[in-house]
Amino acid sequence: MRTQVGIIGAGPSGLLLSQLLHLQGIDSIVLERQTMKHVLSRIRAGVLEMGTVDLLHKAGVGKRMNKESRVHEGLDIVARDKRCRIDLEKLSGGKVVTIYGQTELTRDLVDARRASKGKLVYEAGDVDIHDIDSDSPRLSYLKDGKTFEIVCDFIIGCDGYHGVSRKQIPENILNEFERSYPFAWLGMLSETKPVSNELIYVSHERGFALCSQRSETLSRYYLQCQLDEKLEAWSDERFWQELGRRLPEETANRLETGPSLEKSITPLRSFVAEPMQYGRLMLAGDAAHIVPPTGAKGLNLAASDIHYCSNALIEYYRNNNKEGLNNYSTNCLQRVWKAERFSWWMTNLLHNFADDSPFEKRLREAELNYLIESEAAQRVLAENYTGLPY
Ligand code: FAS
Ligand code: PHB
């Protein structure tokens, strides 16, 4: 079997790339090891930059997002007894963010690929990559007990942090940069009215908390927790009680509680793999980088990788121009590292670090006070949160 672009992973990166290439008449196949049901059951990101929204419209999957998403022009920062609204739209020069769950946009992309008979192979086992330093790299995989092989022009690793593609880059070429944080996020999705119209990021002596949402009747909340927390130790009641203790009293009194639809624990990590390409293999999204979700950058970085990757492939097939392909990694990493910096900064600003010295505690408080008091500091947050230009 032969295709122009072999894609590993049917998360947002892989599906968005496949759809953008299809619209330009470029053939691809997407190999996903999980079932479609499993992929669509994952509750992840919720905040989209304008660049991501534009790319989804370019991919022809913006209709339901237009109808069901919510535009947010600001967000709240709460620190001890202080509350400050960051006017994202005013301070970023007119940019806003869109609230639309990653689960929903992934579903929209699956529907679009299936409507155009895209080649999506779910439950593809033992996916492996061969000859990436040749002009005809190959993918092999197992399905229904049979082994299949696909000859490609290019292979794009959209297989997330635990995928196979990054490992294909020779050890003497690959550089990995990592920082692990000494805490995790306990997330909960509930069918309750969001406690606020906009997101609330809370720095509290008991730990960070985040009030987010998916719709007018779906709320998404996060609590900073220990790395070794066990989900079974967190009943819905305990979660609501702890959230209420970290929120300002007037907000806690408005909190609508109810049964959880999903709960998960995600350790926080910063990670970048360089280069993001080798031979005919390119990495995109979580396969190449991970950010702590504090800055809402993970999914949005995946989108900007796909912007560069799809443009490079389209230029190559349309005009035999290899410039975008040759500069893919450099172009992506410019933006990746700025998002890594912002996500690291937001995480350090708002979380409790148990091993902080008294000096570091005061520094963190000063950083928060400076943000709350300085429009210049708020402008920096607004510019990064709404998304740096591609
Ligand atoms: P994904 O991980 O989404 O998709 C990779 C796909 O590849 C998966 O479907 C996987 O099954 C498949 N795969 C892996 N190995 C394979 C193999 N060997 N063969 C075939 N297929 C294979 N970002 C935010 O902005 N905000 C958040 O709140 C947020 N919360 C998150 C919570 C969790 C638990 C996680 C893990 C991530 C979260 N993220 C968040 C980041 C997340 O949204 C990612 O940035 C986003 O999923 C990236 O999309 P992909 O690059 O497509 O990777
Ligand atoms: C979410 O709604 O899942 C969300 C929002 C903002 C973040 C992280 C997660 O920074």
Short mmCIF file of C-alpha atoms and ligand atoms in Angstrom, two decimals:
data_model
loop_
_atom_site.label_atom_id
_atom_site.label_comp_id
_atom_site.label_asym_id
_atom_site.label_seq_id
_atom_site.Cartn_x
_atom_site.Cartn_y
_atom_site.Cartn_z
CA MET A 1 0.00 0.00 0.00
CA ARG A 2 1.24 3.55 -0.66
CA THR A 3 0.28 7.02 0.60
CA GLN A 4 1.86 10.47 0.45
CA VAL A 5 1.78 11.22 4.22
CA GLY A 6 1.67 8.53 6.93
CA ILE A 7 0.38 9.92 10.26
CA ILE A 8 0.69 8.14 13.62
CA GLY A 9 -1.95 9.19 16.16
CA ALA A 10 -5.62 10.23 15.79
CA GLY A 11 -5.56 12.92 18.46
CA PRO A 12 -6.10 16.57 17.50
CA SER A 13 -2.67 16.87 15.81
CA GLY A 14 -3.01 13.85 13.54
CA LEU A 15 -6.63 14.45 12.58
CA LEU A 16 -6.17 18.18 11.93
CA LEU A 17 -3.15 17.50 9.70
CA SER A 18 -4.96 14.77 7.76
CA GLN A 19 -7.96 17.05 7.19
CA LEU A 20 -5.86 20.07 6.07
CA LEU A 21 -3.89 17.88 3.62
CA HIS A 22 -7.06 16.28 2.27
CA LEU A 23 -8.50 19.71 1.39
CA GLN A 24 -5.41 20.26 -0.78
CA GLY A 25 -5.73 16.87 -2.47
CA ILE A 26 -2.86 15.31 -0.53
CA ASP A 27 -3.40 11.69 0.47
CA SER A 28 -2.73 10.48 4.02
CA ILE A 29 -3.50 7.62 6.37
CA VAL A 30 -3.89 7.94 10.17
CA LEU A 31 -2.92 4.98 12.39
CA GLU A 32 -4.34 5.07 15.94
CA ARG A 33 -3.66 2.37 18.51
CA GLN A 34 -6.76 3.02 20.65
CA THR A 35 -10.43 2.70 19.75
CA MET A 36 -12.23 5.83 18.53
CA LYS A 37 -14.43 5.59 21.65
CA HIS A 38 -11.37 5.70 23.91
CA VAL A 39 -9.86 8.71 22.10
CA LEU A 40 -13.17 10.59 22.28
CA SER A 41 -13.61 9.75 25.98
CA ARG A 42 -10.52 11.71 27.02
CA ILE A 43 -11.26 15.05 28.76
CA ARG A 44 -8.37 17.41 28.14
CA ALA A 45 -7.92 20.99 26.95
CA GLY A 46 -10.61 23.64 26.88
CA VAL A 47 -9.06 26.98 25.87
CA LEU A 48 -8.33 27.75 22.19
CA GLU A 49 -6.15 30.60 20.91
CA MET A 50 -7.43 32.56 17.90
CA GLY A 51 -4.77 30.88 15.72
CA THR A 52 -6.18 27.47 16.63
CA VAL A 53 -9.76 28.63 15.93
CA ASP A 54 -8.68 30.02 12.54
CA LEU A 55 -6.94 26.75 11.65
CA LEU A 56 -10.05 24.73 12.55
CA HIS A 57 -12.13 26.99 10.30
CA LYS A 58 -9.50 26.53 7.53
CA ALA A 59 -9.94 22.77 8.01
CA GLY A 60 -13.69 23.21 7.51
CA VAL A 61 -14.66 22.05 11.02
CA GLY A 62 -15.69 25.34 12.63
CA LYS A 63 -19.50 25.07 12.28
CA ARG A 64 -20.41 23.38 15.59
CA MET A 65 -17.61 25.26 17.35
CA ASN A 66 -19.20 28.56 16.20
CA LYS A 67 -22.54 27.45 17.62
CA GLU A 68 -21.44 25.86 20.90
CA SER A 69 -18.23 27.64 21.93
CA ARG A 70 -17.94 30.69 24.17
CA VAL A 71 -15.62 33.65 23.62
CA HIS A 72 -13.81 34.91 26.73
CA GLU A 73 -12.40 38.46 26.79
CA GLY A 74 -10.79 38.20 30.21
CA LEU A 75 -9.87 35.98 33.14
CA ASP A 76 -9.55 36.41 36.92
CA ILE A 77 -6.45 35.95 39.04
CA VAL A 78 -7.16 35.45 42.76
CA ALA A 79 -4.25 35.64 45.20
CA ARG A 80 -4.91 35.36 48.91
CA ASP A 81 -7.27 38.34 49.57
CA LYS A 82 -6.74 40.04 46.18
CA ARG A 83 -8.71 39.52 42.94
CA CYS A 84 -7.74 41.00 39.59
CA ARG A 85 -9.44 40.72 36.22
CA ILE A 86 -6.98 40.54 33.32
CA ASP A 87 -8.68 42.29 30.39
CA LEU A 88 -7.26 39.99 27.71
CA GLU A 89 -8.94 41.77 24.80
CA LYS A 90 -7.87 45.30 25.77
CA LEU A 91 -4.34 44.37 26.83
CA SER A 92 -3.60 42.07 23.87
CA GLY A 93 -4.83 44.61 21.32
CA GLY A 94 -8.11 42.87 20.50
CA LYS A 95 -7.37 39.14 20.91
CA VAL A 96 -9.67 36.77 22.83
CA VAL A 97 -9.76 33.04 23.67
CA THR A 98 -12.45 30.51 22.79
CA ILE A 99 -13.79 27.89 25.21
CA TYR A 100 -14.43 24.66 23.29
CA GLY A 101 -13.41 21.24 24.62
CA GLN A 102 -10.64 19.25 22.90
CA THR A 103 -13.03 16.29 22.97
CA GLU A 104 -15.52 18.24 20.84
CA LEU A 105 -13.01 19.46 18.25
CA THR A 106 -11.57 15.95 18.00
CA ARG A 107 -15.09 14.65 17.34
CA ASP A 108 -15.62 17.34 14.68
CA LEU A 109 -12.36 16.32 12.98
CA VAL A 110 -13.26 12.61 13.06
CA ASP A 111 -16.67 13.41 11.50
CA ALA A 112 -15.01 15.48 8.76
CA ARG A 113 -12.44 12.79 7.93
CA ARG A 114 -15.08 10.10 7.82
CA ALA A 115 -17.38 12.25 5.65
CA SER A 116 -14.57 12.51 3.08
CA LYS A 117 -13.75 8.81 3.40
CA GLY A 118 -10.40 9.57 5.07
CA LYS A 119 -8.25 6.57 5.88
CA LEU A 120 -8.41 6.32 9.69
CA VAL A 121 -7.25 2.98 11.14
CA TYR A 122 -8.20 2.54 14.81
CA GLU A 123 -6.84 -0.28 17.01
CA ALA A 124 -3.72 -0.36 14.81
CA GLY A 125 -1.28 -2.44 16.87
CA ASP A 126 2.53 -2.49 16.93
CA VAL A 127 2.89 0.55 14.69
CA ASP A 128 6.51 0.77 13.59
CA ILE A 129 8.52 3.12 11.40
CA HIS A 130 11.17 2.04 8.88
CA ASP A 131 13.74 3.77 6.61
CA ILE A 132 13.03 7.36 7.71
CA ASP A 133 16.42 8.40 6.26
CA SER A 134 15.36 7.16 2.80
CA ASP A 135 13.00 8.78 0.25
CA SER A 136 10.43 6.03 0.85
CA PRO A 137 9.96 5.56 4.58
CA ARG A 138 7.53 2.82 5.59
CA LEU A 139 4.92 2.26 8.30
CA SER A 140 3.95 -1.22 9.47
CA TYR A 141 1.11 -2.15 11.81
CA LEU A 142 -0.98 -5.07 13.00
CA LYS A 143 -4.76 -5.15 12.49
CA ASP A 144 -7.13 -8.10 12.98
CA GLY A 145 -4.16 -10.47 13.20
CA LYS A 146 -2.62 -9.33 9.89
CA THR A 147 0.49 -7.19 9.35
CA PHE A 148 0.17 -4.26 6.91
CA GLU A 149 2.88 -2.12 5.35
CA ILE A 150 2.50 1.39 3.90
CA VAL A 151 5.14 3.13 1.80
CA CYS A 152 5.03 6.91 2.40
CA ASP A 153 6.74 10.08 1.19
CA PHE A 154 6.69 11.46 4.75
CA ILE A 155 5.82 10.18 8.23
CA ILE A 156 4.40 12.57 10.85
CA GLY A 157 4.58 11.49 14.49
CA CYS A 158 1.39 12.83 16.11
CA ASP A 159 1.46 10.04 18.68
CA GLY A 160 1.81 12.04 21.89
CA TYR A 161 4.44 11.86 24.63
CA HIS A 162 4.28 8.06 24.97
CA GLY A 163 4.30 7.37 21.23
CA VAL A 164 6.85 5.52 19.09
CA SER A 165 7.92 8.25 16.68
CA ARG A 166 10.26 10.35 18.87
CA LYS A 167 12.32 7.23 19.63
CA GLN A 168 13.09 6.91 15.91
CA ILE A 169 15.43 9.91 16.08
CA PRO A 170 18.97 8.59 16.74
CA GLU A 171 20.15 9.12 20.34
CA ASN A 172 23.23 11.05 19.17
CA ILE A 173 20.94 13.52 17.34
CA LEU A 174 18.02 13.86 19.81
CA ASN A 175 18.23 16.35 22.71
CA GLU A 176 15.54 16.20 25.39
CA PHE A 177 14.89 19.06 27.82
CA GLU A 178 12.68 18.34 30.85
CA ARG A 179 11.42 19.79 34.10
CA SER A 180 9.04 17.82 36.35
CA TYR A 181 6.95 19.71 38.93
CA PRO A 182 6.49 18.38 42.49
CA PHE A 183 2.70 18.29 42.20
CA ALA A 184 -0.19 17.24 39.93
CA TRP A 185 -3.64 18.49 38.92
CA LEU A 186 -6.79 16.73 40.08
CA GLY A 187 -9.38 17.57 37.43
CA MET A 188 -13.15 17.12 37.58
CA LEU A 189 -15.87 17.58 34.96
CA SER A 190 -19.39 18.13 36.33
CA GLU A 191 -22.82 18.87 34.91
CA THR A 192 -23.17 22.06 36.96
CA LYS A 193 -23.46 25.76 36.14
CA PRO A 194 -19.95 27.29 35.98
CA VAL A 195 -19.24 29.37 39.09
CA SER A 196 -18.16 32.34 36.97
CA ASN A 197 -18.56 33.62 33.40
CA GLU A 198 -14.78 33.66 32.93
CA LEU A 199 -11.93 31.44 34.15
CA ILE A 200 -10.60 31.94 37.67
CA TYR A 201 -6.95 31.06 38.43
CA VAL A 202 -6.46 30.85 42.22
CA SER A 203 -3.22 30.97 44.23
CA HIS A 204 -4.04 29.80 47.77
CA GLU A 205 -1.99 28.58 50.72
CA ARG A 206 -3.82 25.23 50.43
CA GLY A 207 -2.80 25.02 46.76
CA PHE A 208 -3.68 26.19 43.25
CA ALA A 209 -7.24 25.93 41.94
CA LEU A 210 -8.75 26.65 38.51
CA CYS A 211 -12.40 27.22 37.66
CA SER A 212 -13.03 26.55 33.98
CA GLN A 213 -15.99 25.39 31.90
CA ARG A 214 -17.14 23.66 28.72
CA SER A 215 -20.66 25.19 28.36
CA GLU A 216 -23.36 26.90 30.42
CA THR A 217 -24.11 23.57 32.06
CA LEU A 218 -20.71 21.88 32.08
CA SER A 219 -17.98 22.94 34.53
CA ARG A 220 -14.33 21.92 34.61
CA TYR A 221 -12.41 22.39 37.88
CA TYR A 222 -8.80 21.62 38.87
CA LEU A 223 -7.03 21.40 42.25
CA GLN A 224 -3.28 21.23 42.81
CA CYS A 225 -2.61 17.93 44.57
CA GLN A 226 0.28 15.70 45.62
CA LEU A 227 2.00 13.64 42.93
CA ASP A 228 1.06 10.41 44.71
CA GLU A 229 -2.62 11.29 45.18
CA LYS A 230 -5.05 8.44 44.52
CA LEU A 231 -8.33 9.18 42.71
CA GLU A 232 -10.19 6.84 45.07
CA ALA A 233 -9.27 9.15 47.97
CA TRP A 234 -11.23 11.98 46.32
CA SER A 235 -14.98 11.61 46.59
CA ASP A 236 -17.05 14.27 44.85
CA GLU A 237 -17.92 15.70 48.26
CA ARG A 238 -14.24 16.02 49.25
CA PHE A 239 -13.44 17.69 45.93
CA TRP A 240 -16.24 20.28 46.28
CA GLN A 241 -15.28 20.96 49.90
CA GLU A 242 -11.60 21.52 49.05
CA LEU A 243 -12.44 23.68 46.04
CA GLY A 244 -14.72 25.79 48.21
CA ARG A 245 -11.92 26.28 50.76
CA ARG A 246 -9.55 27.62 48.06
CA LEU A 247 -12.08 30.04 46.49
CA PRO A 248 -12.92 33.54 47.79
CA GLU A 249 -15.93 33.27 50.12
CA GLU A 250 -18.40 35.09 47.83
CA THR A 251 -17.40 32.76 44.96
CA ALA A 252 -17.52 29.62 47.12
CA ASN A 253 -21.03 30.57 48.26
CA ARG A 254 -22.12 30.63 44.57
CA LEU A 255 -20.56 27.24 43.78
CA GLU A 256 -23.13 24.85 42.28
CA THR A 257 -22.10 21.29 43.17
CA GLY A 258 -23.20 18.01 41.66
CA PRO A 259 -22.02 14.54 40.64
CA SER A 260 -18.75 14.30 38.70
CA LEU A 261 -18.82 13.04 35.11
CA GLU A 262 -15.07 12.45 35.07
CA LYS A 263 -12.10 12.82 37.43
CA SER A 264 -8.42 12.47 36.55
CA ILE A 265 -4.97 13.20 37.96
CA THR A 266 -2.31 14.69 35.64
CA PRO A 267 1.28 15.19 36.80
CA LEU A 268 2.75 18.49 35.54
CA ARG A 269 5.77 18.44 33.28
CA SER A 270 7.70 20.68 30.85
CA PHE A 271 9.37 18.79 28.02
CA VAL A 272 10.89 19.58 24.61
CA ALA A 273 12.55 17.25 22.11
CA GLU A 274 14.99 18.79 19.62
CA PRO A 275 15.08 18.51 16.66
CA MET A 276 11.42 17.87 15.80
CA GLN A 277 12.42 16.16 12.54
CA TYR A 278 14.88 13.63 11.16
CA GLY A 279 15.02 12.42 7.55
CA ARG A 280 11.44 12.05 6.32
CA LEU A 281 10.01 12.00 9.89
CA MET A 282 8.50 15.10 11.52
CA LEU A 283 7.13 15.24 15.09
CA ALA A 284 4.09 17.37 16.02
CA GLY A 285 2.18 18.12 19.24
CA ASP A 286 2.78 16.18 22.43
CA ALA A 287 5.14 13.80 20.59
CA ALA A 288 7.62 16.69 20.59
CA HIS A 289 6.73 18.82 23.62
CA ILE A 290 4.69 18.93 26.83
CA VAL A 291 3.71 22.00 28.84
CA PRO A 292 2.10 22.20 32.30
CA PRO A 293 -1.58 23.03 31.53
CA THR A 294 -1.50 26.23 33.63
CA GLY A 295 -1.01 28.39 30.54
CA ALA A 296 -3.55 26.45 28.41
CA LYS A 297 -0.89 25.96 25.72
CA GLY A 298 -0.70 22.18 25.09
CA LEU A 299 -3.38 21.83 22.48
CA ASN A 300 -2.62 25.27 21.01
CA LEU A 301 1.04 24.37 20.46
CA ALA A 302 -0.07 21.19 18.70
CA ALA A 303 -2.16 23.39 16.39
CA SER A 304 0.74 25.71 15.52
CA ASP A 305 2.97 22.70 14.77
CA ILE A 306 0.28 21.48 12.37
CA HIS A 307 0.09 24.95 10.81
CA TYR A 308 3.82 24.77 9.96
CA CYS A 309 3.73 21.08 9.00
CA SER A 310 0.70 21.30 6.69
CA ASN A 311 1.98 24.47 5.00
CA ALA A 312 5.40 22.85 4.43
CA LEU A 313 3.88 19.71 2.90
CA ILE A 314 1.44 21.67 0.72
CA GLU A 315 4.27 23.89 -0.59
CA TYR A 316 6.33 20.79 -1.36
CA TYR A 317 3.60 18.94 -3.24
CA ARG A 318 2.28 22.04 -5.02
CA ASN A 319 5.54 23.85 -5.93
CA ASN A 320 8.27 21.32 -5.13
CA ASN A 321 9.50 23.90 -2.59
CA LYS A 322 11.32 22.17 0.29
CA GLU A 323 12.04 25.31 2.37
CA GLY A 324 9.20 24.74 4.85
CA LEU A 325 10.17 21.08 5.23
CA ASN A 326 13.84 21.91 5.81
CA ASN A 327 12.96 24.62 8.39
CA TYR A 328 10.05 22.82 10.05
CA SER A 329 11.79 22.07 13.36
CA THR A 330 13.38 25.53 13.62
CA ASN A 331 10.07 27.26 12.85
CA CYS A 332 8.14 25.18 15.43
CA LEU A 333 10.74 25.43 18.19
CA GLN A 334 10.82 29.24 18.04
CA ARG A 335 7.20 29.27 19.19
CA VAL A 336 7.38 26.11 21.34
CA TRP A 337 10.05 27.53 23.67
CA LYS A 338 8.13 30.81 24.17
CA ALA A 339 5.04 28.80 25.16
CA GLU A 340 7.20 26.61 27.42
CA ARG A 341 8.49 29.75 29.12
CA PHE A 342 5.01 31.20 29.62
CA SER A 343 3.58 27.89 30.93
CA TRP A 344 6.55 27.50 33.31
CA TRP A 345 6.08 31.13 34.51
CA MET A 346 2.29 30.75 35.09
CA THR A 347 2.93 27.45 36.97
CA ASN A 348 5.59 28.99 39.19
CA LEU A 349 3.43 32.06 39.80
CA LEU A 350 0.30 30.26 40.99
CA HIS A 351 1.28 26.97 42.64
CA ASN A 352 2.61 26.17 46.11
CA PHE A 353 6.10 24.65 46.17
CA ALA A 354 6.51 22.72 49.42
CA ASP A 355 10.30 23.08 49.44
CA ASP A 356 10.22 26.86 48.93
CA SER A 357 12.70 28.75 51.15
CA PRO A 358 11.22 31.78 52.99
CA PHE A 359 13.02 33.96 50.42
CA GLU A 360 11.40 32.08 47.50
CA LYS A 361 7.98 32.38 49.17
CA ARG A 362 8.41 36.18 49.31
CA LEU A 363 9.57 36.26 45.68
CA ARG A 364 6.44 34.40 44.58
CA GLU A 365 4.23 36.81 46.55
CA ALA A 366 6.05 39.79 45.03
CA GLU A 367 5.59 38.36 41.50
CA LEU A 368 1.85 37.99 42.14
CA ASN A 369 1.53 41.47 43.67
CA TYR A 370 3.44 42.97 40.73
CA LEU A 371 1.04 41.26 38.27
CA ILE A 372 -2.01 42.51 40.17
CA GLU A 373 -0.69 46.08 40.37
CA SER A 374 1.05 46.53 37.00
CA GLU A 375 -0.75 46.93 33.67
CA ALA A 376 2.58 46.26 31.94
CA ALA A 377 2.81 42.86 33.66
CA GLN A 378 -0.82 42.12 32.79
CA ARG A 379 -0.14 43.03 29.14
CA VAL A 380 2.63 40.39 29.02
CA LEU A 381 0.24 37.77 30.42
CA ALA A 382 -2.52 38.79 27.98
CA GLU A 383 -0.19 38.68 24.96
CA ASN A 384 1.02 35.17 25.81
CA TYR A 385 -2.29 33.72 27.03
CA THR A 386 -4.17 34.77 23.86
CA GLY A 387 -1.34 33.31 21.77
CA LEU A 388 1.83 34.65 20.18
CA PRO A 389 1.71 35.04 16.40
CA TYR A 390 2.58 32.04 14.20
P1 FAS B 1 -2.51 13.28 21.92
O1 FAS B 1 -1.77 12.65 23.07
O2 FAS B 1 -3.81 13.96 22.16
O3 FAS B 1 -2.80 12.17 20.81
C1 FAS B 1 -1.82 11.20 20.48
C2 FAS B 1 -2.56 9.99 19.93
O4 FAS B 1 -1.59 9.06 19.48
C3 FAS B 1 -3.40 9.30 21.00
O5 FAS B 1 -4.71 9.13 20.55
C4 FAS B 1 -2.67 7.97 21.21
O6 FAS B 1 -3.57 6.92 21.50
C5 FAS B 1 -1.99 7.77 19.86
N1 FAS B 1 -0.80 6.91 19.95
C6 FAS B 1 0.17 6.93 20.89
N2 FAS B 1 1.09 5.99 20.62
C7 FAS B 1 0.69 5.36 19.47
C8 FAS B 1 1.22 4.29 18.69
N3 FAS B 1 2.34 3.69 19.06
N4 FAS B 1 0.55 3.91 17.60
C9 FAS B 1 -0.59 4.56 17.22
N5 FAS B 1 -1.15 5.56 17.91
C10 FAS B 1 -0.50 5.95 19.03
N6 FAS B 1 -3.71 20.94 27.20
C11 FAS B 1 -4.30 22.13 27.46
O7 FAS B 1 -4.09 23.09 26.70
N7 FAS B 1 -5.15 22.26 28.55
C12 FAS B 1 -5.43 21.21 29.39
O8 FAS B 1 -6.19 21.34 30.36
C13 FAS B 1 -4.84 19.95 29.16
N8 FAS B 1 -5.12 18.87 29.95
C14 FAS B 1 -4.51 17.66 29.69
C15 FAS B 1 -4.76 16.51 30.48
C16 FAS B 1 -4.11 15.29 30.21
C17 FAS B 1 -4.39 14.07 31.07
C18 FAS B 1 -3.18 15.20 29.15
C19 FAS B 1 -2.43 13.91 28.89
C20 FAS B 1 -2.93 16.32 28.36
C21 FAS B 1 -3.60 17.55 28.61
N9 FAS B 1 -3.39 18.68 27.82
C22 FAS B 1 -3.98 19.87 28.04
C23 FAS B 1 -2.52 18.61 26.69
C24 FAS B 1 -3.29 17.96 25.58
O9 FAS B 1 -4.45 18.69 25.30
C25 FAS B 1 -2.35 17.84 24.40
O10 FAS B 1 -1.63 19.04 24.18
C26 FAS B 1 -3.05 17.42 23.14
O11 FAS B 1 -3.77 16.24 23.40
C27 FAS B 1 -2.00 17.23 22.07
O12 FAS B 1 -2.58 16.57 21.01
P2 FAS B 1 -1.75 15.46 20.20
O13 FAS B 1 -0.40 16.00 19.88
O14 FAS B 1 -2.65 15.04 19.12
O15 FAS B 1 -1.46 14.27 21.23
C1 PHB B 2 -9.61 23.53 30.87
O1 PHB B 2 -10.70 24.10 30.73
O2 PHB B 2 -9.47 22.29 30.78
C2 PHB B 2 -8.37 24.38 31.13
C3 PHB B 2 -8.47 25.76 31.05
C4 PHB B 2 -7.33 26.52 31.29
C5 PHB B 2 -6.14 25.89 31.62
C6 PHB B 2 -6.06 24.50 31.70
C7 PHB B 2 -7.19 23.73 31.45
O3 PHB B 2 -5.03 26.65 31.88
#
